[in-house]
Amino acid sequence: MASNEWSRAQLRPDSQTGPVSDPRRGSATYTVPVAQFRTAQADTVIAPSLLAADFARLAEAADAVEGSVDWLHVDVMDNHFVPNLTLGPPIVKSLKAATDIPLDCHLMIEDPKRWAPGYAELGAYNVTFHAEAADDPVRLAKDLRAAGSKAGLAIDRDTPVEDYLEILPAFDTLLIMTIKAGFGGQKFMPELLAKVRTARAHADSGHLELRIEVDGGIADDTIAAAAEAGADAFVAGTAVYGAADPADAARRLRARADAARSSG
Ligand code: DX5
Ligand code: ZN
């Protein structure tokens, strides 16, 4: 079930090859892949957040979900951008050696220009920094890609997504907080899904290959709403590592997200 690929670019069932008439070519009918006119729906990504795991047993926490999840979400907090303090490059380096699950590093830090590329160099699969902390996000996205990772932009609770729509082509991931960044275990804020809808409409109309990730309060009773709004990557801390069986919890979340996405 786990996918280590960015996108398996599965096409929707209605995007098979079929006859299409092109008014520019008169009445002749010829065959083109209809998929080029539609945005392919990427596979659901489930990303458990290690913030809710036992920090003395991170390798075991990774092993517990291996094969049932797509990314491991690593919340880096610096006690400045957010009041909380978590982990940094040495632990990411150790995690990289301890697991094959792609690391999704969410940097809740000041001065990401200085620190973010280091996470890419350590082998993080995706490195996401906060829009509120970056003075030149497009430049930093380029630096991250040059350093070998995907580039992600995070939007905190009070930041409008509209301000960043134009720069989304520079990014692989847009992380929309569904809480105020800083702590796990907070209550999901459904009103923030309006940003997901806006971003999804923009990404689809521009045919952007963009993951839209939601983070905060994602659980059995909230994931469907986030999926229906257009998210395709789901961070879950408490809902996975607070469960008796984290792998089973992750599989349940995926089933709910898949069901909501295919009905939408
Ligand atoms: C909080 C972090 C989240 C956190 C989510 O700022 O970015 O990734 O781990 O935790 P839950 O899923 O418990 O809300
Ligand atoms: Zn996070």
mmCIF file of C-alpha atoms and ligand atoms in Angstrom:
data_model
loop_
_atom_site.group_PDB
_atom_site.id
_atom_site.type_symbol
_atom_site.label_atom_id
_atom_site.label_comp_id
_atom_site.label_asym_id
_atom_site.label_seq_id
_atom_site.Cartn_x
_atom_site.Cartn_y
_atom_site.Cartn_z
ATOM 1 C CA MET A 1 0.000 0.000 0.000
ATOM 2 C CA ALA A 2 2.802 2.407 0.794
ATOM 3 C CA SER A 3 3.968 4.544 -2.074
ATOM 4 C CA ASN A 4 7.442 5.930 -2.121
ATOM 5 C CA GLU A 5 6.780 7.702 -5.356
ATOM 6 C CA TRP A 6 5.675 11.278 -5.448
ATOM 7 C CA SER A 7 2.649 10.506 -7.473
ATOM 8 C CA ARG A 8 1.629 7.362 -9.194
ATOM 9 C CA ALA A 9 -0.475 9.684 -11.328
ATOM 10 C CA GLN A 10 -3.363 7.340 -11.521
ATOM 11 C CA LEU A 11 -5.791 8.562 -14.074
ATOM 12 C CA ARG A 12 -9.432 8.821 -13.353
ATOM 13 C CA PRO A 13 -11.561 6.130 -14.956
ATOM 14 C CA ASP A 14 -12.998 8.709 -17.336
ATOM 15 C CA SER A 15 -9.599 9.731 -18.638
ATOM 16 C CA GLN A 16 -8.966 6.861 -21.000
ATOM 17 C CA THR A 17 -8.070 7.341 -24.591
ATOM 18 C CA GLY A 18 -11.054 8.211 -26.702
ATOM 19 C CA PRO A 19 -12.143 9.972 -29.862
ATOM 20 C CA VAL A 20 -12.090 13.751 -29.626
ATOM 21 C CA SER A 21 -13.046 16.198 -32.308
ATOM 22 C CA ASP A 22 -10.889 19.256 -32.660
ATOM 23 C CA PRO A 23 -12.631 22.305 -34.139
ATOM 24 C CA ARG A 24 -9.275 23.582 -35.351
ATOM 25 C CA ARG A 25 -9.015 20.557 -37.619
ATOM 26 C CA GLY A 26 -12.482 20.709 -39.100
ATOM 27 C CA SER A 27 -14.786 17.775 -38.656
ATOM 28 C CA ALA A 28 -12.103 15.085 -38.568
ATOM 29 C CA THR A 29 -12.107 12.960 -35.455
ATOM 30 C CA TYR A 30 -8.868 11.650 -34.065
ATOM 31 C CA THR A 31 -7.697 10.062 -30.859
ATOM 32 C CA VAL A 32 -5.897 11.846 -28.073
ATOM 33 C CA PRO A 33 -5.553 10.963 -24.421
ATOM 34 C CA VAL A 34 -8.401 12.742 -22.693
ATOM 35 C CA ALA A 35 -6.249 12.780 -19.557
ATOM 36 C CA GLN A 36 -4.338 15.772 -20.831
ATOM 37 C CA PHE A 37 -7.438 17.870 -20.263
ATOM 38 C CA ARG A 38 -7.967 16.743 -16.720
ATOM 39 C CA THR A 39 -5.859 16.798 -13.610
ATOM 40 C CA ALA A 40 -4.851 13.292 -12.638
ATOM 41 C CA GLN A 41 -5.828 12.383 -9.115
ATOM 42 C CA ALA A 42 -2.779 11.444 -7.100
ATOM 43 C CA ASP A 43 -2.831 8.649 -4.560
ATOM 44 C CA THR A 44 -3.736 9.458 -0.992
ATOM 45 C CA VAL A 45 -0.710 10.120 1.203
ATOM 46 C CA ILE A 46 -0.910 9.257 4.897
ATOM 47 C CA ALA A 47 1.807 10.890 6.989
ATOM 48 C CA PRO A 48 1.862 10.039 10.706
ATOM 49 C CA SER A 49 3.403 12.786 12.804
ATOM 50 C CA LEU A 50 6.193 11.640 15.090
ATOM 51 C CA LEU A 51 5.319 14.519 17.393
ATOM 52 C CA ALA A 52 2.778 12.204 18.997
ATOM 53 C CA ALA A 53 5.228 9.299 19.312
ATOM 54 C CA ASP A 54 7.641 8.520 22.145
ATOM 55 C CA PHE A 55 10.709 10.640 21.361
ATOM 56 C CA ALA A 56 12.959 8.067 23.030
ATOM 57 C CA ARG A 57 11.683 5.405 20.613
ATOM 58 C CA LEU A 58 11.422 7.101 17.234
ATOM 59 C CA ALA A 59 12.851 4.189 15.254
ATOM 60 C CA GLU A 60 10.252 1.887 16.801
ATOM 61 C CA ALA A 61 7.559 4.417 15.955
ATOM 62 C CA ALA A 62 8.685 4.350 12.324
ATOM 63 C CA ASP A 63 8.752 0.548 12.273
ATOM 64 C CA ALA A 64 5.249 0.452 13.718
ATOM 65 C CA VAL A 65 3.771 2.048 10.593
ATOM 66 C CA GLU A 66 6.131 0.758 7.893
ATOM 67 C CA GLY A 67 4.115 -0.601 4.988
ATOM 68 C CA SER A 68 0.943 1.202 6.022
ATOM 69 C CA VAL A 69 1.919 4.815 5.421
ATOM 70 C CA ASP A 70 3.562 6.923 2.730
ATOM 71 C CA TRP A 71 5.577 9.554 4.579
ATOM 72 C CA LEU A 72 6.715 10.140 8.143
ATOM 73 C CA HIS A 73 5.927 13.687 9.225
ATOM 74 C CA VAL A 74 8.707 15.273 11.253
ATOM 75 C CA ASP A 75 7.739 18.455 13.112
ATOM 76 C CA VAL A 76 10.751 20.687 13.601
ATOM 77 C CA MET A 77 10.019 23.505 16.099
ATOM 78 C CA ASP A 78 12.586 26.040 17.233
ATOM 79 C CA ASN A 79 10.976 27.741 20.249
ATOM 80 C CA HIS A 80 10.919 31.010 18.258
ATOM 81 C CA PHE A 81 8.600 30.653 15.280
ATOM 82 C CA VAL A 82 6.400 28.605 17.614
ATOM 83 C CA PRO A 83 6.738 28.377 21.410
ATOM 84 C CA ASN A 84 7.388 24.646 21.334
ATOM 85 C CA LEU A 85 10.800 23.001 20.914
ATOM 86 C CA THR A 86 11.193 19.586 19.310
ATOM 87 C CA LEU A 87 13.986 18.202 17.166
ATOM 88 C CA GLY A 88 16.503 19.187 14.520
ATOM 89 C CA PRO A 89 19.052 17.951 11.994
ATOM 90 C CA PRO A 90 20.870 15.319 14.127
ATOM 91 C CA ILE A 91 17.624 13.490 14.798
ATOM 92 C CA VAL A 92 16.523 13.748 11.174
ATOM 93 C CA LYS A 93 19.879 12.273 10.198
ATOM 94 C CA SER A 94 19.374 9.350 12.592
ATOM 95 C CA LEU A 95 15.811 8.817 11.405
ATOM 96 C CA LYS A 96 16.967 8.741 7.809
ATOM 97 C CA ALA A 97 19.334 5.923 8.713
ATOM 98 C CA ALA A 98 16.691 4.096 10.726
ATOM 99 C CA THR A 99 13.812 3.952 8.234
ATOM 100 C CA ASP A 100 13.075 3.789 4.527
ATOM 101 C CA ILE A 101 9.825 5.708 4.906
ATOM 102 C CA PRO A 102 10.215 9.080 3.140
ATOM 103 C CA LEU A 103 10.655 11.889 5.649
ATOM 104 C CA ASP A 104 8.280 14.840 5.386
ATOM 105 C CA CYS A 105 9.966 17.610 7.364
ATOM 106 C CA HIS A 106 7.678 20.409 8.508
ATOM 107 C CA LEU A 107 9.847 23.282 9.636
ATOM 108 C CA MET A 108 8.136 25.573 12.117
ATOM 109 C CA ILE A 109 11.243 27.704 12.446
ATOM 110 C CA GLU A 110 12.513 31.195 11.874
ATOM 111 C CA ASP A 111 15.065 31.853 9.160
ATOM 112 C CA PRO A 112 14.238 28.838 6.958
ATOM 113 C CA LYS A 113 16.549 30.237 4.258
ATOM 114 C CA ARG A 114 19.429 29.367 6.540
ATOM 115 C CA TRP A 115 18.271 25.994 7.820
ATOM 116 C CA ALA A 116 15.866 24.354 5.370
ATOM 117 C CA PRO A 117 18.364 23.225 2.675
ATOM 118 C CA GLY A 118 20.268 21.279 5.356
ATOM 119 C CA TYR A 119 17.259 18.993 5.796
ATOM 120 C CA ALA A 120 17.183 18.316 2.062
ATOM 121 C CA GLU A 121 20.892 17.513 2.156
ATOM 122 C CA LEU A 122 20.255 15.010 4.946
ATOM 123 C CA GLY A 123 17.906 13.154 2.629
ATOM 124 C CA ALA A 124 14.478 14.446 3.626
ATOM 125 C CA TYR A 125 11.997 13.595 0.895
ATOM 126 C CA ASN A 126 9.961 16.768 1.284
ATOM 127 C CA VAL A 127 10.941 19.921 3.155
ATOM 128 C CA THR A 128 8.166 22.352 4.023
ATOM 129 C CA PHE A 129 8.822 25.799 5.480
ATOM 130 C CA HIS A 130 6.311 28.403 6.628
ATOM 131 C CA ALA A 131 5.264 31.250 4.346
ATOM 132 C CA GLU A 132 5.157 33.547 7.393
ATOM 133 C CA ALA A 133 8.868 32.977 8.049
ATOM 134 C CA ALA A 134 10.243 33.301 4.519
ATOM 135 C CA ASP A 135 11.193 36.512 2.737
ATOM 136 C CA ASP A 136 11.745 34.888 -0.670
ATOM 137 C CA PRO A 137 9.794 31.614 -0.754
ATOM 138 C CA VAL A 138 10.271 30.968 -4.471
ATOM 139 C CA ARG A 139 14.026 31.274 -4.165
ATOM 140 C CA LEU A 140 14.048 28.925 -1.198
ATOM 141 C CA ALA A 141 11.894 26.401 -3.077
ATOM 142 C CA LYS A 142 14.496 26.385 -5.837
ATOM 143 C CA ASP A 143 17.272 25.897 -3.302
ATOM 144 C CA LEU A 144 15.440 22.944 -1.771
ATOM 145 C CA ARG A 145 14.936 21.266 -5.117
ATOM 146 C CA ALA A 146 18.584 21.865 -5.963
ATOM 147 C CA ALA A 147 19.522 20.250 -2.653
ATOM 148 C CA GLY A 148 17.533 17.156 -3.588
ATOM 149 C CA SER A 149 14.138 17.359 -1.887
ATOM 150 C CA LYS A 150 10.645 18.335 -2.809
ATOM 151 C CA ALA A 151 9.688 21.860 -1.787
ATOM 152 C CA GLY A 152 6.743 22.619 0.459
ATOM 153 C CA LEU A 153 5.056 25.828 1.550
ATOM 154 C CA ALA A 154 3.082 25.886 4.809
ATOM 155 C CA ILE A 155 0.270 28.308 5.589
ATOM 156 C CA ASP A 156 -0.585 28.819 9.250
ATOM 157 C CA ARG A 157 -4.059 29.361 10.693
ATOM 158 C CA ASP A 158 -4.187 33.134 10.289
ATOM 159 C CA THR A 159 -2.538 33.409 6.881
ATOM 160 C CA PRO A 160 -4.726 33.785 3.789
ATOM 161 C CA VAL A 161 -3.885 31.330 1.032
ATOM 162 C CA GLU A 162 -4.805 33.867 -1.655
ATOM 163 C CA ASP A 163 -1.535 35.709 -1.060
ATOM 164 C CA TYR A 164 0.425 32.661 -2.231
ATOM 165 C CA LEU A 165 -1.590 31.205 -5.103
ATOM 166 C CA GLU A 166 0.584 32.782 -7.767
ATOM 167 C CA ILE A 167 3.770 31.172 -6.483
ATOM 168 C CA LEU A 168 2.398 27.646 -6.137
ATOM 169 C CA PRO A 169 4.012 26.452 -9.394
ATOM 170 C CA ALA A 170 7.353 26.714 -7.578
ATOM 171 C CA PHE A 171 6.217 24.124 -5.014
ATOM 172 C CA ASP A 172 5.501 20.416 -4.835
ATOM 173 C CA THR A 173 3.503 20.590 -1.594
ATOM 174 C CA LEU A 174 1.177 23.111 -0.027
ATOM 175 C CA LEU A 175 0.602 22.378 3.661
ATOM 176 C CA ILE A 176 -2.507 24.010 5.031
ATOM 177 C CA MET A 177 -2.673 24.033 8.816
ATOM 178 C CA THR A 178 -6.048 22.992 10.197
ATOM 179 C CA ILE A 179 -4.993 24.266 13.646
ATOM 180 C CA LYS A 180 -2.583 26.944 14.843
ATOM 181 C CA ALA A 181 0.907 25.499 14.351
ATOM 182 C CA GLY A 182 2.856 24.601 17.471
ATOM 183 C CA PHE A 183 1.325 21.712 19.355
ATOM 184 C CA GLY A 184 -0.217 18.324 18.671
ATOM 185 C CA GLY A 185 -3.561 17.219 20.007
ATOM 186 C CA GLN A 186 -5.493 20.374 19.136
ATOM 187 C CA LYS A 187 -9.044 20.501 17.876
ATOM 188 C CA PHE A 188 -9.532 20.450 14.105
ATOM 189 C CA MET A 189 -10.815 23.763 12.703
ATOM 190 C CA PRO A 190 -13.197 22.966 9.811
ATOM 191 C CA GLU A 191 -13.432 26.604 8.743
ATOM 192 C CA LEU A 192 -9.822 26.409 7.571
ATOM 193 C CA LEU A 193 -10.860 23.950 4.857
ATOM 194 C CA ALA A 194 -12.021 26.932 2.801
ATOM 195 C CA LYS A 195 -8.322 27.466 2.090
ATOM 196 C CA VAL A 196 -8.007 23.893 0.880
ATOM 197 C CA ARG A 197 -10.929 24.409 -1.501
ATOM 198 C CA THR A 198 -9.420 27.615 -2.851
ATOM 199 C CA ALA A 199 -6.012 26.016 -3.338
ATOM 200 C CA ARG A 200 -7.473 22.897 -4.951
ATOM 201 C CA ALA A 201 -9.511 24.915 -7.433
ATOM 202 C CA HIS A 202 -6.457 26.971 -8.297
ATOM 203 C CA ALA A 203 -4.179 23.943 -8.635
ATOM 204 C CA ASP A 204 -6.651 22.052 -10.814
ATOM 205 C CA SER A 205 -7.400 24.978 -13.091
ATOM 206 C CA GLY A 206 -3.687 25.544 -13.574
ATOM 207 C CA HIS A 207 -2.966 21.798 -13.932
ATOM 208 C CA LEU A 208 -0.408 22.070 -11.171
ATOM 209 C CA GLU A 209 1.182 18.917 -9.871
ATOM 210 C CA LEU A 210 0.768 19.964 -6.270
ATOM 211 C CA ARG A 211 0.157 17.955 -3.160
ATOM 212 C CA ILE A 212 -2.276 19.652 -0.798
ATOM 213 C CA GLU A 213 -1.511 18.465 2.716
ATOM 214 C CA VAL A 214 -3.570 19.122 5.825
ATOM 215 C CA ASP A 215 -2.102 19.115 9.310
ATOM 216 C CA GLY A 216 -3.807 19.374 12.677
ATOM 217 C CA GLY A 217 -6.635 17.416 14.247
ATOM 218 C CA ILE A 218 -6.870 14.930 11.388
ATOM 219 C CA ALA A 219 -8.659 11.850 12.698
ATOM 220 C CA ASP A 220 -11.399 9.362 11.847
ATOM 221 C CA ASP A 221 -14.106 11.981 12.233
ATOM 222 C CA THR A 222 -12.383 14.812 10.318
ATOM 223 C CA ILE A 223 -10.380 13.272 7.483
ATOM 224 C CA ALA A 224 -13.327 12.873 5.113
ATOM 225 C CA ALA A 225 -14.136 16.588 5.234
ATOM 226 C CA ALA A 226 -10.513 17.443 4.472
ATOM 227 C CA ALA A 227 -10.456 14.980 1.583
ATOM 228 C CA GLU A 228 -13.711 16.318 0.158
ATOM 229 C CA ALA A 229 -12.270 19.834 0.301
ATOM 230 C CA GLY A 230 -9.427 18.688 -1.948
ATOM 231 C CA ALA A 231 -6.579 17.568 0.299
ATOM 232 C CA ASP A 232 -4.633 14.529 -0.853
ATOM 233 C CA ALA A 233 -2.004 14.266 1.894
ATOM 234 C CA PHE A 234 -2.974 13.879 5.537
ATOM 235 C CA VAL A 235 -0.823 14.379 8.609
ATOM 236 C CA ALA A 236 -2.067 12.638 11.728
ATOM 237 C CA GLY A 237 -0.260 12.595 15.050
ATOM 238 C CA THR A 238 -2.589 11.770 17.896
ATOM 239 C CA ALA A 239 -4.908 9.720 15.674
ATOM 240 C CA VAL A 240 -2.056 7.375 14.731
ATOM 241 C CA TYR A 241 0.380 7.293 17.637
ATOM 242 C CA GLY A 242 -2.326 7.715 20.259
ATOM 243 C CA ALA A 243 -3.969 4.548 18.960
ATOM 244 C CA ALA A 244 -3.281 1.086 20.358
ATOM 245 C CA ASP A 245 -2.351 -0.104 16.848
ATOM 246 C CA PRO A 246 -0.796 2.777 14.850
ATOM 247 C CA ALA A 247 -0.634 0.833 11.573
ATOM 248 C CA ASP A 248 -4.286 -0.092 11.816
ATOM 249 C CA ALA A 249 -5.207 3.508 12.637
ATOM 250 C CA ALA A 250 -3.289 4.705 9.564
ATOM 251 C CA ARG A 251 -5.019 2.166 7.326
ATOM 252 C CA ARG A 252 -8.403 3.261 8.637
ATOM 253 C CA LEU A 253 -7.585 6.890 7.900
ATOM 254 C CA ARG A 254 -6.553 5.967 4.362
ATOM 255 C CA ALA A 255 -9.770 4.065 3.769
ATOM 256 C CA ARG A 256 -11.840 7.028 4.911
ATOM 257 C CA ALA A 257 -9.842 9.486 2.807
ATOM 258 C CA ASP A 258 -10.013 7.260 -0.272
ATOM 259 C CA ALA A 259 -13.763 6.831 0.112
ATOM 260 C CA ALA A 260 -14.306 10.576 0.434
ATOM 261 C CA ARG A 261 -12.013 11.403 -2.471
ATOM 262 C CA SER A 262 -13.584 8.911 -4.844
ATOM 263 C CA SER A 263 -17.099 10.109 -4.042
ATOM 264 C CA GLY A 264 -16.148 13.746 -4.636
HETATM 265 C C1 DX5 B 1 1.535 20.868 15.011
HETATM 266 C C2 DX5 B 1 2.150 19.920 14.011
HETATM 267 C C3 DX5 B 1 1.345 18.739 13.670
HETATM 268 C C4 DX5 B 1 0.948 17.871 14.829
HETATM 269 C C5 DX5 B 1 -0.413 17.368 14.525
HETATM 270 O O1 DX5 B 1 1.944 22.158 14.791
HETATM 271 O O2 DX5 B 1 2.475 20.579 12.817
HETATM 272 O O3 DX5 B 1 2.004 17.956 12.678
HETATM 273 O O4 DX5 B 1 1.787 16.778 15.043
HETATM 274 O O5 DX5 B 1 -0.853 16.646 15.614
HETATM 275 P P1 DX5 B 1 -2.346 16.117 15.722
HETATM 276 O O6 DX5 B 1 -2.535 15.193 14.552
HETATM 277 O O7 DX5 B 1 -2.368 15.434 17.025
HETATM 278 O O8 DX5 B 1 -3.245 17.306 15.631
HETATM 279 ZN ZN ZN B 2 3.264 19.267 11.206
#
